């Protein structure tokens, strides 16, 4: 499960960087910028959730030993 979470975190981080790049280069009108910011916020929430799951998994592993 840890590998799946790490892969998901890497993919989300790449998506976050892609959206930030898109904001700088392509999004000039308000509507497209708003959509990008909403998507960016959702990705940040998902990143935090994955990081939390990784921390919990690490703590559970530590307690089992």
mmCIF file of N, CA and C in Angstrom:
data_model
loop_
_atom_site.group_PDB
_atom_site.id
_atom_site.type_symbol
_atom_site.label_atom_id
_atom_site.label_comp_id
_atom_site.label_asym_id
_atom_site.label_seq_id
_atom_site.Cartn_x
_atom_site.Cartn_y
_atom_site.Cartn_z
ATOM 1 N N UNK A 1 0.817 -1.186 0.000
ATOM 2 C CA UNK A 1 0.000 0.000 0.000
ATOM 3 C C UNK A 1 0.865 1.256 0.000
ATOM 4 N N UNK A 2 1.996 1.187 0.695
ATOM 5 C CA UNK A 2 2.872 2.346 0.768
ATOM 6 C C UNK A 2 3.355 2.775 -0.620
ATOM 7 N N UNK A 3 3.687 1.809 -1.447
ATOM 8 C CA UNK A 3 4.160 2.126 -2.801
ATOM 9 C C UNK A 3 3.063 2.801 -3.613
ATOM 10 N N UNK A 4 1.819 2.337 -3.451
ATOM 11 C CA UNK A 4 0.699 2.961 -4.155
ATOM 12 C C UNK A 4 0.528 4.413 -3.728
ATOM 13 N N UNK A 5 0.651 4.654 -2.434
ATOM 14 C CA UNK A 5 0.508 6.029 -1.935
ATOM 15 C C UNK A 5 1.644 6.919 -2.426
ATOM 16 N N UNK A 6 2.838 6.389 -2.454
ATOM 17 C CA UNK A 6 3.981 7.165 -2.939
ATOM 18 C C UNK A 6 3.821 7.482 -4.421
ATOM 19 N N UNK A 7 3.363 6.501 -5.198
ATOM 20 C CA UNK A 7 3.123 6.744 -6.627
ATOM 21 C C UNK A 7 2.022 7.777 -6.831
ATOM 22 N N UNK A 8 0.965 7.694 -6.029
ATOM 23 C CA UNK A 8 -0.123 8.667 -6.126
ATOM 24 C C UNK A 8 0.364 10.065 -5.765
ATOM 25 N N UNK A 9 1.202 10.145 -4.740
ATOM 26 C CA UNK A 9 1.750 11.434 -4.329
ATOM 27 C C UNK A 9 2.623 12.031 -5.429
ATOM 28 N N UNK A 10 3.423 11.203 -6.070
ATOM 29 C CA UNK A 10 4.270 11.688 -7.163
ATOM 30 C C UNK A 10 3.419 12.195 -8.322
ATOM 31 N N UNK A 11 2.357 11.461 -8.650
ATOM 32 C CA UNK A 11 1.484 11.875 -9.743
ATOM 33 C C UNK A 11 0.759 13.186 -9.410
ATOM 34 N N UNK A 12 0.282 13.307 -8.181
ATOM 35 C CA UNK A 12 -0.403 14.535 -7.774
ATOM 36 C C UNK A 12 0.544 15.730 -7.795
ATOM 37 N N UNK A 13 1.776 15.520 -7.380
ATOM 38 C CA UNK A 13 2.759 16.599 -7.387
ATOM 39 C C UNK A 13 3.052 17.042 -8.824
ATOM 40 N N UNK A 14 3.147 16.088 -9.725
ATOM 41 C CA UNK A 14 3.355 16.445 -11.134
ATOM 42 C C UNK A 14 2.166 17.234 -11.675
ATOM 43 N N UNK A 15 0.956 16.802 -11.326
ATOM 44 C CA UNK A 15 -0.234 17.522 -11.774
ATOM 45 C C UNK A 15 -0.279 18.939 -11.214
ATOM 46 N N UNK A 16 0.137 19.084 -9.966
ATOM 47 C CA UNK A 16 0.171 20.410 -9.347
ATOM 48 C C UNK A 16 1.125 21.335 -10.113
ATOM 49 N N UNK A 17 2.295 20.841 -10.442
ATOM 50 C CA UNK A 17 3.263 21.640 -11.188
ATOM 51 C C UNK A 17 2.747 21.980 -12.577
ATOM 52 N N UNK A 18 2.055 21.019 -13.207
ATOM 53 C CA UNK A 18 1.509 21.255 -14.534
ATOM 54 C C UNK A 18 0.458 22.364 -14.507
ATOM 55 N N UNK A 19 -0.396 22.343 -13.504
ATOM 56 C CA UNK A 19 -1.441 23.365 -13.395
ATOM 57 C C UNK A 19 -0.832 24.732 -13.118
ATOM 58 N N UNK A 20 0.181 24.780 -12.280
ATOM 59 C CA UNK A 20 0.843 26.056 -12.010
ATOM 60 C C UNK A 20 1.478 26.610 -13.283
ATOM 61 N N UNK A 21 2.085 25.737 -14.078
ATOM 62 C CA UNK A 21 2.671 26.158 -15.342
ATOM 63 C C UNK A 21 1.584 26.670 -16.294
ATOM 64 N N UNK A 22 0.469 25.983 -16.294
ATOM 65 C CA UNK A 22 -0.653 26.373 -17.146
ATOM 66 C C UNK A 22 -1.171 27.755 -16.739
ATOM 67 N N UNK A 23 -1.214 28.024 -15.453
ATOM 68 C CA UNK A 23 -1.651 29.342 -14.980
ATOM 69 C C UNK A 23 -0.734 30.435 -15.489
ATOM 70 N N UNK A 24 0.552 30.156 -15.529
ATOM 71 C CA UNK A 24 1.506 31.163 -15.980
ATOM 72 C C UNK A 24 1.468 31.383 -17.490
ATOM 73 N N UNK A 25 1.217 30.316 -18.236
ATOM 74 C CA UNK A 25 1.382 30.389 -19.687
ATOM 75 C C UNK A 25 0.068 30.555 -20.442
ATOM 76 N N UNK A 26 -0.944 29.767 -20.101
ATOM 77 C CA UNK A 26 -2.124 29.679 -20.948
ATOM 78 C C UNK A 26 -3.359 30.393 -20.431
ATOM 79 N N UNK A 27 -3.499 30.544 -19.146
ATOM 80 C CA UNK A 27 -4.758 31.036 -18.581
ATOM 81 C C UNK A 27 -4.735 32.555 -18.468
ATOM 82 N N UNK A 28 -5.385 33.205 -19.407
ATOM 83 C CA UNK A 28 -5.423 34.662 -19.407
ATOM 84 C C UNK A 28 -6.792 35.216 -19.029
ATOM 85 N N UNK A 29 -7.849 34.489 -19.331
ATOM 86 C CA UNK A 29 -9.173 34.993 -18.969
ATOM 87 C C UNK A 29 -9.578 34.480 -17.581
ATOM 88 N N UNK A 30 -10.527 35.166 -16.990
ATOM 89 C CA UNK A 30 -10.904 34.880 -15.601
ATOM 90 C C UNK A 30 -11.494 33.488 -15.417
ATOM 91 N N UNK A 31 -12.291 33.052 -16.360
ATOM 92 C CA UNK A 31 -12.964 31.757 -16.229
ATOM 93 C C UNK A 31 -11.961 30.601 -16.212
ATOM 94 N N UNK A 32 -11.019 30.604 -17.111
ATOM 95 C CA UNK A 32 -10.038 29.518 -17.145
ATOM 96 C C UNK A 32 -9.112 29.574 -15.928
ATOM 97 N N UNK A 33 -8.771 30.761 -15.474
ATOM 98 C CA UNK A 33 -7.945 30.879 -14.262
ATOM 99 C C UNK A 33 -8.689 30.348 -13.046
ATOM 100 N N UNK A 34 -9.990 30.648 -12.985
ATOM 101 C CA UNK A 34 -10.789 30.173 -11.852
ATOM 102 C C UNK A 34 -10.840 28.647 -11.840
ATOM 103 N N UNK A 35 -11.044 28.044 -13.006
ATOM 104 C CA UNK A 35 -11.082 26.592 -13.099
ATOM 105 C C UNK A 35 -9.752 25.982 -12.673
ATOM 106 N N UNK A 36 -8.662 26.602 -13.105
ATOM 107 C CA UNK A 36 -7.339 26.090 -12.735
ATOM 108 C C UNK A 36 -7.109 26.201 -11.228
ATOM 109 N N UNK A 37 -7.530 27.306 -10.629
ATOM 110 C CA UNK A 37 -7.349 27.467 -9.192
ATOM 111 C C UNK A 37 -8.195 26.474 -8.400
ATOM 112 N N UNK A 38 -9.394 26.205 -8.858
ATOM 113 C CA UNK A 38 -10.240 25.221 -8.187
ATOM 114 C C UNK A 38 -9.598 23.841 -8.267
ATOM 115 N N UNK A 39 -9.109 23.499 -9.440
ATOM 116 C CA UNK A 39 -8.444 22.213 -9.616
ATOM 117 C C UNK A 39 -7.174 22.134 -8.765
ATOM 118 N N UNK A 40 -6.446 23.221 -8.688
ATOM 119 C CA UNK A 40 -5.229 23.261 -7.878
ATOM 120 C C UNK A 40 -5.541 23.054 -6.402
ATOM 121 N N UNK A 41 -6.611 23.662 -5.921
ATOM 122 C CA UNK A 41 -7.013 23.483 -4.521
ATOM 123 C C UNK A 41 -7.387 22.033 -4.241
ATOM 124 N N UNK A 42 -8.101 21.406 -5.163
ATOM 125 C CA UNK A 42 -8.491 20.009 -4.995
ATOM 126 C C UNK A 42 -7.254 19.106 -4.957
ATOM 127 N N UNK A 43 -6.304 19.375 -5.808
ATOM 128 C CA UNK A 43 -5.075 18.568 -5.830
ATOM 129 C C UNK A 43 -4.302 18.753 -4.525
ATOM 130 N N UNK A 44 -4.244 19.977 -4.020
ATOM 131 C CA UNK A 44 -3.542 20.211 -2.752
ATOM 132 C C UNK A 44 -4.216 19.463 -1.611
ATOM 133 N N UNK A 45 -5.549 19.422 -1.601
ATOM 134 C CA UNK A 45 -6.260 18.659 -0.568
ATOM 135 C C UNK A 45 -5.941 17.180 -0.675
ATOM 136 N N UNK A 46 -5.907 16.670 -1.897
ATOM 137 C CA UNK A 46 -5.593 15.257 -2.084
ATOM 138 C C UNK A 46 -4.155 14.948 -1.684
ATOM 139 N N UNK A 47 -3.227 15.861 -1.948
ATOM 140 C CA UNK A 47 -1.831 15.673 -1.540
ATOM 141 C C UNK A 47 -1.733 15.581 -0.020
ATOM 142 N N UNK A 48 -2.426 16.476 0.667
ATOM 143 C CA UNK A 48 -2.400 16.447 2.133
ATOM 144 C C UNK A 48 -2.997 15.155 2.668
ATOM 145 N N UNK A 49 -4.045 14.667 2.028
ATOM 146 C CA UNK A 49 -4.674 13.421 2.461
ATOM 147 C C UNK A 49 -3.724 12.245 2.292
ATOM 148 N N UNK A 50 -3.014 12.203 1.162
ATOM 149 C CA UNK A 50 -2.062 11.111 0.908
ATOM 150 C C UNK A 50 -0.897 11.183 1.902
ATOM 151 N N UNK A 51 -0.412 12.388 2.174
ATOM 152 C CA UNK A 51 0.672 12.539 3.144
ATOM 153 C C UNK A 51 0.227 12.070 4.519
ATOM 154 N N UNK A 52 -1.013 12.383 4.877
ATOM 155 C CA UNK A 52 -1.547 11.936 6.167
ATOM 156 C C UNK A 52 -1.616 10.409 6.218
ATOM 157 N N UNK A 53 -2.083 9.788 5.138
ATOM 158 C CA UNK A 53 -2.152 8.327 5.094
ATOM 159 C C UNK A 53 -0.774 7.708 5.238
ATOM 160 N N UNK A 54 0.224 8.314 4.602
ATOM 161 C CA UNK A 54 1.591 7.807 4.726
ATOM 162 C C UNK A 54 2.102 7.913 6.160
ATOM 163 N N UNK A 55 1.805 9.045 6.817
ATOM 164 C CA UNK A 55 2.221 9.207 8.218
ATOM 165 C C UNK A 55 1.544 8.184 9.111
ATOM 166 N N UNK A 56 0.253 7.965 8.905
ATOM 167 C CA UNK A 56 -0.479 6.996 9.712
ATOM 168 C C UNK A 56 0.077 5.598 9.505
ATOM 169 N N UNK A 57 0.341 5.253 8.265
ATOM 170 C CA UNK A 57 0.902 3.937 7.972
ATOM 171 C C UNK A 57 2.265 3.758 8.636
ATOM 172 N N UNK A 58 3.073 4.799 8.624
ATOM 173 C CA UNK A 58 4.386 4.740 9.253
ATOM 174 C C UNK A 58 4.253 4.556 10.763
ATOM 175 N N UNK A 59 3.330 5.273 11.376
ATOM 176 C CA UNK A 59 3.118 5.150 12.818
ATOM 177 C C UNK A 59 2.573 3.769 13.181
ATOM 178 N N UNK A 60 1.679 3.244 12.364
ATOM 179 C CA UNK A 60 1.149 1.901 12.634
ATOM 180 C C UNK A 60 2.263 0.866 12.552
ATOM 181 N N UNK A 61 3.141 1.017 11.585
ATOM 182 C CA UNK A 61 4.251 0.076 11.437
ATOM 183 C C UNK A 61 5.172 0.174 12.646
ATOM 184 N N UNK A 62 5.386 1.406 13.131
ATOM 185 C CA UNK A 62 6.262 1.601 14.290
ATOM 186 C C UNK A 62 5.654 0.966 15.538
ATOM 187 N N UNK A 63 4.353 1.066 15.697
ATOM 188 C CA UNK A 63 3.680 0.508 16.874
ATOM 189 C C UNK A 63 3.636 -1.020 16.854
ATOM 190 N N UNK A 64 3.607 -1.604 15.674
ATOM 191 C CA UNK A 64 3.573 -3.063 15.579
ATOM 192 C C UNK A 64 4.875 -3.693 16.024
ATOM 193 N N UNK A 65 5.979 -2.971 15.895
ATOM 194 C CA UNK A 65 7.285 -3.523 16.275
ATOM 195 C C UNK A 65 7.443 -3.412 17.725
#
